[in-house]
mmCIF file of C-alpha atoms and ligand atoms in Angstrom:
data_model
loop_
_atom_site.group_PDB
_atom_site.id
_atom_site.type_symbol
_atom_site.label_atom_id
_atom_site.label_comp_id
_atom_site.label_asym_id
_atom_site.label_seq_id
_atom_site.Cartn_x
_atom_site.Cartn_y
_atom_site.Cartn_z
ATOM 1 C CA LYS S 1 -4.744 -47.128 59.983
ATOM 2 C CA VAL S 2 -8.538 -45.689 61.042
ATOM 3 C CA TYR S 3 -9.394 -42.088 61.493
ATOM 4 C CA THR S 4 -12.657 -41.262 63.473
ATOM 5 C CA SER S 5 -14.038 -38.909 66.080
ATOM 6 C CA LYS S 6 -16.749 -39.513 68.790
ATOM 7 C CA LEU S 7 -18.211 -36.259 67.428
ATOM 8 C CA CYS S 8 -19.589 -38.753 64.759
ATOM 9 C CA THR S 9 -21.651 -40.105 67.544
ATOM 10 C CA GLN S 10 -22.459 -37.331 69.297
ATOM 11 C CA MET S 11 -23.645 -34.918 66.390
ATOM 12 C CA HIS S 12 -26.128 -35.102 63.728
ATOM 13 C CA THR S 13 -28.974 -37.291 65.386
ATOM 14 C CA PRO S 14 -32.208 -36.751 63.332
ATOM 15 C CA GLY S 15 -35.170 -38.386 64.951
ATOM 16 C CA PHE S 16 -36.931 -39.760 61.771
ATOM 17 C CA GLU S 17 -36.855 -39.772 57.704
ATOM 18 C CA ILE S 18 -39.869 -40.435 55.558
ATOM 19 C CA LEU S 19 -39.659 -44.024 54.087
ATOM 20 C CA GLY S 20 -42.201 -45.532 51.972
ATOM 21 C CA GLY S 21 -44.710 -42.601 52.970
ATOM 22 C CA ALA S 22 -44.421 -43.378 56.574
ATOM 23 C CA GLU S 23 -42.410 -41.468 59.175
ATOM 24 C CA THR S 24 -39.571 -44.001 60.252
ATOM 25 C CA HIS S 25 -36.516 -43.494 62.597
ATOM 26 C CA PHE S 26 -33.311 -42.489 61.004
ATOM 27 C CA TYR S 27 -31.508 -45.366 59.765
ATOM 28 C CA GLU S 28 -28.320 -43.483 59.156
ATOM 29 C CA SER S 29 -28.111 -43.539 62.978
ATOM 30 C CA PRO S 30 -25.152 -42.731 65.458
ATOM 31 C CA GLU S 31 -25.006 -46.372 66.385
ATOM 32 C CA ARG S 32 -23.698 -46.729 63.143
ATOM 33 C CA ARG S 33 -20.331 -45.307 63.794
ATOM 34 C CA GLU S 34 -20.299 -47.400 67.148
ATOM 35 C CA ALA S 35 -20.943 -50.896 65.804
ATOM 36 C CA ILE S 36 -18.165 -50.204 63.485
ATOM 37 C CA ALA S 37 -15.578 -48.369 66.026
ATOM 38 C CA GLY S 38 -16.456 -51.340 68.423
ATOM 39 C CA TYR S 39 -15.512 -53.807 66.117
ATOM 40 C CA MET S 40 -12.192 -52.288 65.219
ATOM 41 C CA ALA S 41 -11.545 -51.867 69.150
ATOM 42 C CA GLU S 42 -11.844 -55.530 69.634
ATOM 43 C CA HIS S 43 -9.142 -56.231 66.805
ATOM 44 C CA PRO S 44 -6.241 -53.909 67.709
ATOM 45 C CA GLU S 45 -3.829 -56.905 66.051
ATOM 46 C CA SER S 46 -5.601 -55.050 62.393
ATOM 47 C CA PHE S 47 -6.743 -51.640 63.536
ATOM 48 C CA GLU S 48 -4.907 -48.531 64.672
ATOM 49 C CA ILE S 49 -7.562 -46.107 65.971
ATOM 50 C CA THR S 50 -7.152 -42.234 66.184
ATOM 51 C CA GLU S 51 -9.275 -39.702 67.070
ATOM 52 C CA GLU S 52 -7.293 -36.792 66.476
ATOM 53 C CA TYR S 53 -7.683 -34.698 62.998
ATOM 54 C CA SER S 54 -6.697 -31.385 61.614
ATOM 55 C CA ASP S 55 -9.353 -28.640 60.352
ATOM 56 C CA PHE S 56 -8.161 -27.986 56.429
ATOM 57 C CA GLY S 57 -10.713 -25.185 56.484
ATOM 58 C CA GLU S 58 -13.187 -24.427 53.665
ATOM 59 C CA GLY S 59 -10.819 -24.532 50.895
ATOM 60 C CA PRO S 60 -10.641 -28.188 49.919
ATOM 61 C CA ILE S 61 -14.978 -28.370 50.473
ATOM 62 C CA ARG S 62 -14.985 -25.421 48.131
ATOM 63 C CA ARG S 63 -12.983 -27.476 45.584
ATOM 64 C CA VAL S 64 -16.018 -29.551 44.460
ATOM 65 C CA HIS S 65 -18.955 -27.827 46.822
ATOM 66 C CA LYS S 66 -20.863 -24.545 45.758
ATOM 67 C CA LYS S 67 -20.463 -21.459 48.034
ATOM 68 C CA GLU S 68 -24.447 -20.998 48.286
ATOM 69 C CA LEU S 69 -25.029 -24.702 49.720
ATOM 70 C CA LEU S 70 -22.367 -23.831 52.527
ATOM 71 C CA GLU S 71 -24.080 -21.085 53.382
ATOM 72 C CA PHE S 72 -27.474 -22.554 53.136
ATOM 73 C CA LEU S 73 -26.290 -25.646 55.318
ATOM 74 C CA GLU S 74 -24.732 -23.061 58.152
ATOM 75 C CA THR S 75 -28.006 -20.930 58.262
ATOM 76 C CA ALA S 76 -30.545 -23.424 57.494
ATOM 77 C CA TYR S 77 -31.577 -24.717 60.792
ATOM 78 C CA ASP S 78 -31.401 -21.097 62.686
ATOM 79 C CA GLU S 79 -33.717 -19.371 60.023
ATOM 80 C CA TRP S 80 -36.053 -22.544 59.780
ATOM 81 C CA ILE S 81 -36.922 -22.330 63.628
ATOM 82 C CA LYS S 82 -37.151 -18.417 63.278
ATOM 83 C CA GLU S 83 -39.833 -18.879 60.555
ATOM 84 C CA GLY S 84 -41.706 -21.187 62.829
ATOM 85 C CA GLY S 85 -40.445 -24.851 61.395
ATOM 86 C CA HIS S 86 -40.486 -27.953 63.601
ATOM 87 C CA PRO S 87 -37.389 -28.395 65.858
ATOM 88 C CA ASN S 88 -37.227 -32.167 64.241
ATOM 89 C CA GLY S 89 -35.264 -30.354 61.469
ATOM 90 C CA VAL S 90 -35.282 -28.507 57.727
ATOM 91 C CA LEU S 91 -37.014 -30.667 55.180
ATOM 92 C CA PRO S 92 -38.042 -29.493 52.024
ATOM 93 C CA ALA S 93 -41.498 -29.330 50.848
ATOM 94 C CA THR S 94 -40.795 -28.953 47.142
ATOM 95 C CA VAL S 95 -37.888 -29.488 45.004
ATOM 96 C CA ASN S 96 -37.098 -26.825 42.363
ATOM 97 C CA HIS S 97 -37.258 -29.016 39.614
ATOM 98 C CA HIS S 98 -37.283 -25.786 37.142
ATOM 99 C CA LYS S 99 -33.652 -25.271 38.202
ATOM 100 C CA LEU S 100 -32.959 -25.885 34.430
ATOM 101 C CA ALA S 101 -35.630 -24.157 32.463
ATOM 102 C CA ARG S 102 -36.302 -20.905 31.386
ATOM 103 C CA TYR S 103 -38.350 -20.097 33.923
ATOM 104 C CA GLY S 104 -38.650 -20.803 37.362
ATOM 105 C CA LYS S 105 -35.816 -18.416 38.599
ATOM 106 C CA GLN S 106 -37.955 -16.752 41.115
ATOM 107 C CA LEU S 107 -35.799 -16.178 44.612
ATOM 108 C CA ALA S 108 -36.546 -18.562 47.271
ATOM 109 C CA SER S 109 -38.600 -16.355 49.687
ATOM 110 C CA SER S 110 -37.725 -18.660 53.096
ATOM 111 C CA CYS S 111 -35.899 -21.539 54.113
ATOM 112 C CA GLN S 112 -38.608 -23.987 53.390
ATOM 113 C CA ALA S 113 -38.553 -22.589 50.065
ATOM 114 C CA ARG S 114 -34.605 -22.771 50.007
ATOM 115 C CA ALA S 115 -34.856 -26.334 51.091
ATOM 116 C CA GLY S 116 -36.183 -27.175 47.629
ATOM 117 C CA GLU S 117 -33.330 -25.324 45.942
ATOM 118 C CA PHE S 118 -30.755 -27.573 48.041
ATOM 119 C CA VAL S 119 -32.085 -30.645 49.312
ATOM 120 C CA PHE S 120 -33.441 -33.488 46.459
ATOM 121 C CA ASP S 121 -35.006 -35.656 49.149
ATOM 122 C CA LEU S 122 -36.515 -36.715 52.329
ATOM 123 C CA SER S 123 -34.068 -38.525 53.879
ATOM 124 C CA ALA S 124 -31.608 -35.260 54.450
ATOM 125 C CA VAL S 125 -32.987 -33.580 57.542
ATOM 126 C CA ILE S 126 -30.675 -30.739 58.483
ATOM 127 C CA THR S 127 -30.596 -30.579 62.427
ATOM 128 C CA LYS S 128 -29.078 -27.756 64.583
ATOM 129 C CA ASP S 129 -25.366 -29.552 64.213
ATOM 130 C CA THR S 130 -25.477 -31.315 60.993
ATOM 131 C CA TYR S 131 -23.633 -28.936 59.124
ATOM 132 C CA LYS S 132 -20.846 -28.959 62.251
ATOM 133 C CA ALA S 133 -21.150 -32.572 61.943
ATOM 134 C CA ALA S 134 -20.741 -32.900 58.200
ATOM 135 C CA TRP S 135 -17.922 -30.378 58.288
ATOM 136 C CA ASN S 136 -16.407 -32.570 61.006
ATOM 137 C CA ALA S 137 -16.803 -35.822 58.786
ATOM 138 C CA ALA S 138 -15.344 -33.969 55.637
ATOM 139 C CA GLN S 139 -12.076 -32.899 57.761
ATOM 140 C CA ILE S 140 -11.550 -36.168 59.491
ATOM 141 C CA THR S 141 -11.496 -37.876 55.952
ATOM 142 C CA LEU S 142 -9.169 -35.315 54.715
ATOM 143 C CA THR S 143 -6.763 -36.172 57.550
ATOM 144 C CA ALA S 144 -6.809 -39.846 56.666
ATOM 145 C CA THR S 145 -6.193 -38.616 53.022
ATOM 146 C CA GLN S 146 -2.900 -36.842 54.405
ATOM 147 C CA GLU S 147 -1.802 -39.490 56.119
ATOM 148 C CA LEU S 148 -2.474 -41.799 53.058
ATOM 149 C CA ALA S 149 -0.654 -39.337 50.694
ATOM 150 C CA ARG S 150 2.750 -39.641 53.429
ATOM 151 C CA LEU S 151 2.267 -43.473 53.453
ATOM 152 C CA ALA S 152 1.986 -43.906 49.507
ATOM 153 C CA GLU S 153 4.978 -41.570 49.378
ATOM 154 C CA ASN S 154 7.158 -43.839 51.396
ATOM 155 C CA TYR S 155 5.709 -46.845 49.509
ATOM 156 C CA GLN S 156 6.934 -45.312 46.338
ATOM 157 C CA ASN S 157 10.297 -44.500 47.816
ATOM 158 C CA ALA S 158 10.835 -48.222 49.063
ATOM 159 C CA GLY S 159 10.355 -49.208 45.424
ATOM 160 C CA ASP S 160 9.698 -52.587 46.914
ATOM 161 C CA SER S 161 6.322 -53.802 44.895
ATOM 162 C CA LYS S 162 6.258 -56.955 47.447
ATOM 163 C CA ASN S 163 5.418 -54.245 50.047
ATOM 164 C CA HIS S 164 1.496 -54.614 51.102
ATOM 165 C CA PRO S 165 0.112 -50.955 49.393
ATOM 166 C CA PRO S 166 -0.799 -48.688 52.121
ATOM 167 C CA GLY S 167 -4.737 -48.454 53.377
ATOM 168 C CA VAL S 168 -6.305 -45.824 55.470
ATOM 169 C CA TYR S 169 -9.910 -45.653 56.776
ATOM 170 C CA ALA S 170 -12.191 -42.635 57.470
ATOM 171 C CA LEU S 171 -14.920 -44.027 59.833
ATOM 172 C CA VAL S 172 -17.329 -41.123 59.438
ATOM 173 C CA ARG S 173 -20.556 -40.038 59.392
ATOM 174 C CA PRO S 174 -22.924 -38.812 57.807
ATOM 175 C CA PRO S 175 -21.895 -39.916 54.723
ATOM 176 C CA GLY S 176 -21.231 -38.246 51.326
ATOM 177 C CA HIS S 177 -21.846 -39.909 47.788
ATOM 178 C CA HIS S 178 -25.038 -38.866 47.072
ATOM 179 C CA ALA S 179 -24.281 -35.038 47.825
ATOM 180 C CA GLN S 180 -23.695 -33.247 44.802
ATOM 181 C CA SER S 181 -21.855 -29.786 44.194
ATOM 182 C CA ASP S 182 -25.181 -28.030 45.322
ATOM 183 C CA MET S 183 -27.714 -30.460 46.768
ATOM 184 C CA CYS S 184 -27.945 -32.772 49.765
ATOM 185 C CA GLY S 185 -29.791 -36.085 49.935
ATOM 186 C CA GLY S 186 -29.877 -39.502 50.798
ATOM 187 C CA TYR S 187 -28.319 -39.118 54.390
ATOM 188 C CA CYS S 188 -25.467 -36.957 52.460
ATOM 189 C CA TYR S 189 -24.768 -33.264 53.258
ATOM 190 C CA LEU S 190 -21.037 -32.856 51.929
ATOM 191 C CA ASN S 191 -19.220 -35.546 49.666
ATOM 192 C CA ASN S 192 -16.336 -36.517 51.926
ATOM 193 C CA LEU S 193 -14.788 -38.642 49.257
ATOM 194 C CA ALA S 194 -14.989 -36.288 46.805
ATOM 195 C CA ILE S 195 -13.268 -33.925 48.552
ATOM 196 C CA ALA S 196 -10.605 -36.212 49.352
ATOM 197 C CA ALA S 197 -10.039 -37.283 45.868
ATOM 198 C CA GLN S 198 -10.008 -33.464 44.662
ATOM 199 C CA TRP S 199 -7.327 -33.002 47.593
ATOM 200 C CA LEU S 200 -4.973 -35.956 46.456
ATOM 201 C CA ILE S 201 -5.077 -34.190 43.194
ATOM 202 C CA ASP S 202 -4.558 -30.862 43.714
ATOM 203 C CA GLU S 203 -1.973 -31.808 46.243
ATOM 204 C CA SER S 204 0.114 -33.577 43.559
ATOM 205 C CA VAL S 205 -0.143 -30.960 41.194
ATOM 206 C CA LYS S 206 1.318 -28.404 43.767
ATOM 207 C CA ALA S 207 3.969 -30.630 44.407
ATOM 208 C CA GLY S 208 4.804 -30.791 40.534
ATOM 209 C CA LYS S 209 3.860 -34.615 40.705
ATOM 210 C CA PRO S 210 0.276 -35.272 39.345
ATOM 211 C CA LYS S 211 -1.296 -38.365 40.661
ATOM 212 C CA LYS S 212 -4.156 -39.854 39.114
ATOM 213 C CA VAL S 213 -6.942 -41.061 41.283
ATOM 214 C CA ALA S 214 -9.747 -43.922 40.617
ATOM 215 C CA VAL S 215 -12.685 -43.871 42.699
ATOM 216 C CA LEU S 216 -14.269 -47.481 43.707
ATOM 217 C CA ASP S 217 -17.747 -46.846 44.625
ATOM 218 C CA ILE S 218 -18.804 -50.292 46.184
ATOM 219 C CA ASP S 219 -22.109 -48.863 48.058
ATOM 220 C CA TYR S 220 -25.353 -50.669 47.398
ATOM 221 C CA HIS S 221 -26.785 -47.250 46.106
ATOM 222 C CA HIS S 222 -25.477 -45.355 43.003
ATOM 223 C CA GLY S 223 -23.168 -42.575 43.678
ATOM 224 C CA ASN S 224 -24.918 -39.494 41.814
ATOM 225 C CA GLY S 225 -23.179 -36.761 44.104
ATOM 226 C CA THR S 226 -19.511 -38.321 43.186
ATOM 227 C CA GLN S 227 -20.493 -38.827 39.378
ATOM 228 C CA GLU S 228 -22.055 -35.290 39.044
ATOM 229 C CA MET S 229 -18.901 -33.712 40.284
ATOM 230 C CA PHE S 230 -16.621 -35.327 38.196
ATOM 231 C CA TYR S 231 -18.623 -35.878 35.376
ATOM 232 C CA SER S 232 -16.892 -33.757 33.049
ATOM 233 C CA VAL S 233 -13.093 -34.334 33.997
ATOM 234 C CA SER S 234 -11.042 -37.656 33.394
ATOM 235 C CA ASN S 235 -9.047 -37.360 36.938
ATOM 236 C CA PRO S 236 -10.582 -38.711 38.884
ATOM 237 C CA LEU S 237 -11.985 -41.835 37.157
ATOM 238 C CA TYR S 238 -15.399 -42.786 38.865
ATOM 239 C CA THR S 239 -16.514 -46.396 38.968
ATOM 240 C CA SER S 240 -19.586 -47.783 40.566
ATOM 241 C CA LEU S 241 -20.990 -51.114 41.317
ATOM 242 C CA HIS S 242 -24.724 -50.542 42.712
ATOM 243 C CA SER S 243 -28.387 -51.603 42.374
ATOM 244 C CA SER S 244 -29.909 -50.971 38.939
ATOM 245 C CA LEU S 245 -33.095 -50.122 40.055
ATOM 246 C CA ASP S 246 -32.984 -48.368 43.827
ATOM 247 C CA TYR S 247 -32.662 -45.259 45.260
ATOM 248 C CA PRO S 248 -31.618 -42.446 43.730
ATOM 249 C CA TYR S 249 -33.508 -44.033 40.841
ATOM 250 C CA PHE S 250 -32.587 -41.620 38.130
ATOM 251 C CA THR S 251 -28.716 -41.906 38.010
ATOM 252 C CA GLY S 252 -26.349 -44.767 37.579
ATOM 253 C CA SER S 253 -27.061 -46.332 34.097
ATOM 254 C CA ALA S 254 -24.538 -47.873 31.834
ATOM 255 C CA ASP S 255 -25.038 -45.093 29.575
ATOM 256 C CA GLU S 256 -23.876 -42.689 31.626
ATOM 257 C CA LYS S 257 -20.338 -42.249 30.410
ATOM 258 C CA GLY S 258 -19.239 -39.082 31.123
ATOM 259 C CA GLU S 259 -19.161 -35.694 29.207
ATOM 260 C CA GLY S 260 -16.432 -33.520 27.309
ATOM 261 C CA GLU S 261 -12.844 -34.560 28.669
ATOM 262 C CA GLY S 262 -14.614 -36.707 30.849
ATOM 263 C CA LEU S 263 -16.297 -38.906 28.240
ATOM 264 C CA GLY S 264 -15.058 -42.802 29.062
ATOM 265 C CA PHE S 265 -14.031 -41.688 32.512
ATOM 266 C CA ASN S 266 -17.411 -42.517 34.239
ATOM 267 C CA ILE S 267 -18.068 -46.198 34.540
ATOM 268 C CA ASN S 268 -21.746 -47.560 35.909
ATOM 269 C CA ILE S 269 -22.244 -51.043 36.573
ATOM 270 C CA PRO S 270 -25.783 -51.693 37.463
ATOM 271 C CA LEU S 271 -26.640 -54.834 39.049
ATOM 272 C CA PRO S 272 -29.637 -56.972 39.629
ATOM 273 C CA GLN S 273 -31.654 -57.284 42.570
ATOM 274 C CA ALA S 274 -30.473 -60.520 44.510
ATOM 275 C CA THR S 275 -27.107 -60.276 43.491
ATOM 276 C CA THR S 276 -24.961 -62.638 45.619
ATOM 277 C CA ASP S 277 -21.436 -63.071 46.901
ATOM 278 C CA ASP S 278 -20.252 -64.694 43.922
ATOM 279 C CA GLU S 279 -22.081 -62.443 41.183
ATOM 280 C CA TYR S 280 -20.746 -59.301 43.047
ATOM 281 C CA VAL S 281 -17.039 -60.461 43.434
ATOM 282 C CA ASP S 282 -17.047 -61.449 39.324
ATOM 283 C CA ALA S 283 -18.347 -58.124 38.478
ATOM 284 C CA LEU S 284 -15.904 -56.199 40.978
ATOM 285 C CA GLU S 285 -12.954 -58.353 39.460
ATOM 286 C CA LYS S 286 -14.343 -57.443 35.991
ATOM 287 C CA LEU S 287 -14.446 -53.514 36.695
ATOM 288 C CA ILE S 288 -11.320 -53.410 38.170
ATOM 289 C CA LYS S 289 -9.690 -55.321 35.234
ATOM 290 C CA GLU S 290 -11.273 -53.691 32.600
ATOM 291 C CA HIS S 291 -11.428 -50.189 33.849
ATOM 292 C CA VAL S 292 -9.550 -49.511 36.947
ATOM 293 C CA VAL S 293 -6.067 -51.031 36.325
ATOM 294 C CA PRO S 294 -6.099 -49.821 32.683
ATOM 295 C CA TYR S 295 -6.603 -46.354 34.101
ATOM 296 C CA GLN S 296 -3.215 -46.822 35.767
ATOM 297 C CA PRO S 297 -4.618 -44.947 38.962
ATOM 298 C CA ASP S 298 -1.731 -43.976 41.783
ATOM 299 C CA TYR S 299 -4.479 -43.929 44.055
ATOM 300 C CA ILE S 300 -8.172 -45.886 45.149
ATOM 301 C CA VAL S 301 -10.440 -44.234 46.943
ATOM 302 C CA VAL S 302 -13.155 -46.474 48.264
ATOM 303 C CA SER S 303 -16.912 -45.379 48.963
ATOM 304 C CA LEU S 304 -17.350 -48.123 51.562
ATOM 305 C CA GLY S 305 -20.965 -49.130 51.844
ATOM 306 C CA VAL S 306 -21.849 -52.309 53.330
ATOM 307 C CA ASP S 307 -25.628 -51.893 52.284
ATOM 308 C CA THR S 308 -25.120 -54.588 49.680
ATOM 309 C CA PHE S 309 -25.512 -56.911 52.892
ATOM 310 C CA ILE S 310 -28.164 -59.611 52.854
ATOM 311 C CA ASP S 311 -30.007 -58.496 55.715
ATOM 312 C CA ASP S 312 -29.831 -54.936 55.282
ATOM 313 C CA PRO S 313 -33.108 -53.505 55.963
ATOM 314 C CA ILE S 314 -33.385 -50.945 52.963
ATOM 315 C CA ALA S 315 -31.575 -52.612 50.384
ATOM 316 C CA GLY S 316 -31.600 -55.624 48.170
ATOM 317 C CA PHE S 317 -28.470 -57.599 47.344
ATOM 318 C CA LEU S 318 -27.517 -60.648 48.810
ATOM 319 C CA VAL S 319 -23.859 -60.350 49.757
ATOM 320 C CA THR S 320 -22.861 -62.233 53.101
ATOM 321 C CA THR S 321 -20.283 -61.530 55.620
ATOM 322 C CA ASP S 322 -18.156 -64.088 54.155
ATOM 323 C CA GLY S 323 -18.082 -62.029 51.065
ATOM 324 C CA TYR S 324 -16.657 -59.136 52.378
ATOM 325 C CA PRO S 325 -13.191 -60.209 53.210
ATOM 326 C CA LYS S 326 -13.511 -61.324 49.469
ATOM 327 C CA ILE S 327 -14.084 -57.886 48.051
ATOM 328 C CA GLY S 328 -11.035 -56.470 50.201
ATOM 329 C CA ASP S 329 -8.731 -59.085 48.681
ATOM 330 C CA VAL S 330 -9.666 -58.144 45.363
ATOM 331 C CA ILE S 331 -8.985 -54.216 46.119
ATOM 332 C CA ARG S 332 -6.008 -55.238 47.790
ATOM 333 C CA ARG S 333 -4.849 -57.100 44.493
ATOM 334 C CA ILE S 334 -4.929 -53.818 42.641
ATOM 335 C CA GLY S 335 -1.409 -53.110 44.552
ATOM 336 C CA VAL S 336 -2.447 -49.188 44.915
ATOM 337 C CA PRO S 337 -2.353 -47.235 47.796
ATOM 338 C CA THR S 338 -6.039 -46.913 48.918
ATOM 339 C CA LEU S 339 -8.263 -44.508 51.006
ATOM 340 C CA PHE S 340 -11.506 -46.043 52.094
ATOM 341 C CA VAL S 341 -14.215 -43.634 53.212
ATOM 342 C CA GLN S 342 -17.494 -44.960 54.944
ATOM 343 C CA GLU S 343 -20.490 -44.401 53.323
ATOM 344 C CA GLY S 344 -24.026 -46.654 53.824
ATOM 345 C CA GLY S 345 -25.047 -49.976 55.484
ATOM 346 C CA TYR S 346 -27.829 -50.168 57.879
ATOM 347 C CA CYS S 347 -27.716 -53.837 59.490
ATOM 348 C CA ILE S 348 -26.192 -52.723 62.867
ATOM 349 C CA GLU S 349 -25.814 -56.137 64.142
ATOM 350 C CA LYS S 350 -23.498 -57.216 61.507
ATOM 351 C CA LEU S 351 -22.048 -53.604 60.567
ATOM 352 C CA GLY S 352 -19.083 -53.931 62.377
ATOM 353 C CA VAL S 353 -18.031 -57.127 60.931
ATOM 354 C CA ASN S 354 -18.865 -56.839 57.627
ATOM 355 C CA VAL S 355 -16.748 -53.233 57.333
ATOM 356 C CA GLY S 356 -14.222 -54.908 59.533
ATOM 357 C CA GLY S 357 -14.106 -57.691 56.765
ATOM 358 C CA ILE S 358 -13.298 -55.759 53.776
ATOM 359 C CA LEU S 359 -10.773 -53.752 55.534
ATOM 360 C CA GLU S 360 -9.290 -57.109 56.885
ATOM 361 C CA GLY S 361 -9.453 -58.371 53.123
ATOM 362 C CA TYR S 362 -7.317 -55.603 52.135
ATOM 363 C CA LEU S 363 -4.709 -56.147 54.731
ATOM 364 C CA GLY S 364 -4.558 -59.982 53.296
HETATM 365 N N1 Q9C Z 401 -36.201 -47.602 49.285
HETATM 366 C C1 Q9C Z 401 -26.516 -44.279 51.664
HETATM 367 O O1 Q9C Z 401 -26.741 -45.249 51.723
HETATM 368 N N2 Q9C Z 401 -33.821 -43.606 51.052
HETATM 369 N N3 Q9C Z 401 -27.651 -43.521 51.516
HETATM 370 C C2 Q9C Z 401 -34.327 -44.959 50.124
HETATM 371 C C3 Q9C Z 401 -35.078 -46.830 49.342
HETATM 372 C C4 Q9C Z 401 -32.507 -42.827 51.193
HETATM 373 C C5 Q9C Z 401 -28.860 -44.187 51.395
HETATM 374 C C6 Q9C Z 401 -35.370 -45.701 50.228
HETATM 375 C C7 Q9C Z 401 -31.352 -44.394 51.320
HETATM 376 C C8 Q9C Z 401 -29.990 -43.353 51.164
HETATM 377 C C9 Q9C Z 401 -25.408 -43.233 51.920
HETATM 378 ZN ZN1 ZN Z 402 -26.090 -46.642 50.310
#
């Protein structure tokens, strides 16, 4: 089952980003969603697309994001225009790297200044409808998550382990895994997957049947946002395969293992540039065998990026279109109900078949 909305194409269309010191087109483009949705429409035997979704309100978002960030996102563009900012959208001029120091507490005097409090790079332009778009993406993801929880309950009640575990996919943009509790960056504003993982945990506790969630982040980039949000808790488990030297550069090393109660529940597996299909699948199998299966999760939530693709314009792995069904198959063999949430992947021509390949691999 695929949850999406045309709004994910129509909204949040920044005209540019800064990459390698130059102004370039915005790689996280609306065409991405069209490419994936197009592939799915051509394969109705595998995919059932739903465009309806519910609004769960601010509550589930506030479980992982700070109120201040939401207020900033809601008001930033209008304030920016009022103070003479370019209609291109909000970008920081500085980043408040003093945040943790004993000084640098002076209050932000303008939207330009506040952008430096809440945005950590130059690839998260805030346009007029960015907050609405990010909000919708989170709500679509929550709708998919609720459906997965329902399917998972039936699956468990049926008690037949030969049945295929249910899988649900949220085809959303903007993506989420770089968004931290109080900062945006890397095309991400609200962390869709983190919101969903926390919701699964909260609902299960409310129902008196606490469930464990394992995050499997297979985007090419490290999910610094998801890691930050869950660094000091043991549920969810965060696991990630990613480039050892690319963006976001300063997080994702193997020695980031979590802290306090969360110690041992943050698993980073950095991989070298030019990682191939076989190397990737081996690393994924090893990660699952050594960390995911022993955790005994009730749900898997996958940050589904296909910027690991050999022809991705901003990344450096060598995974091919043939590799993706194998990745999906490895995830299927965990045998646990799985939520897939769209993250990165920027080779428009192959985006549909690559994402579709993972999901078809999961379907078996
Ligand atoms: N040379 C996601 O895939 N620019 N975000 C990186 C690297 C930002 C990627 C430049 C990349 C963000 C969701
Ligand atoms: Zn990525």
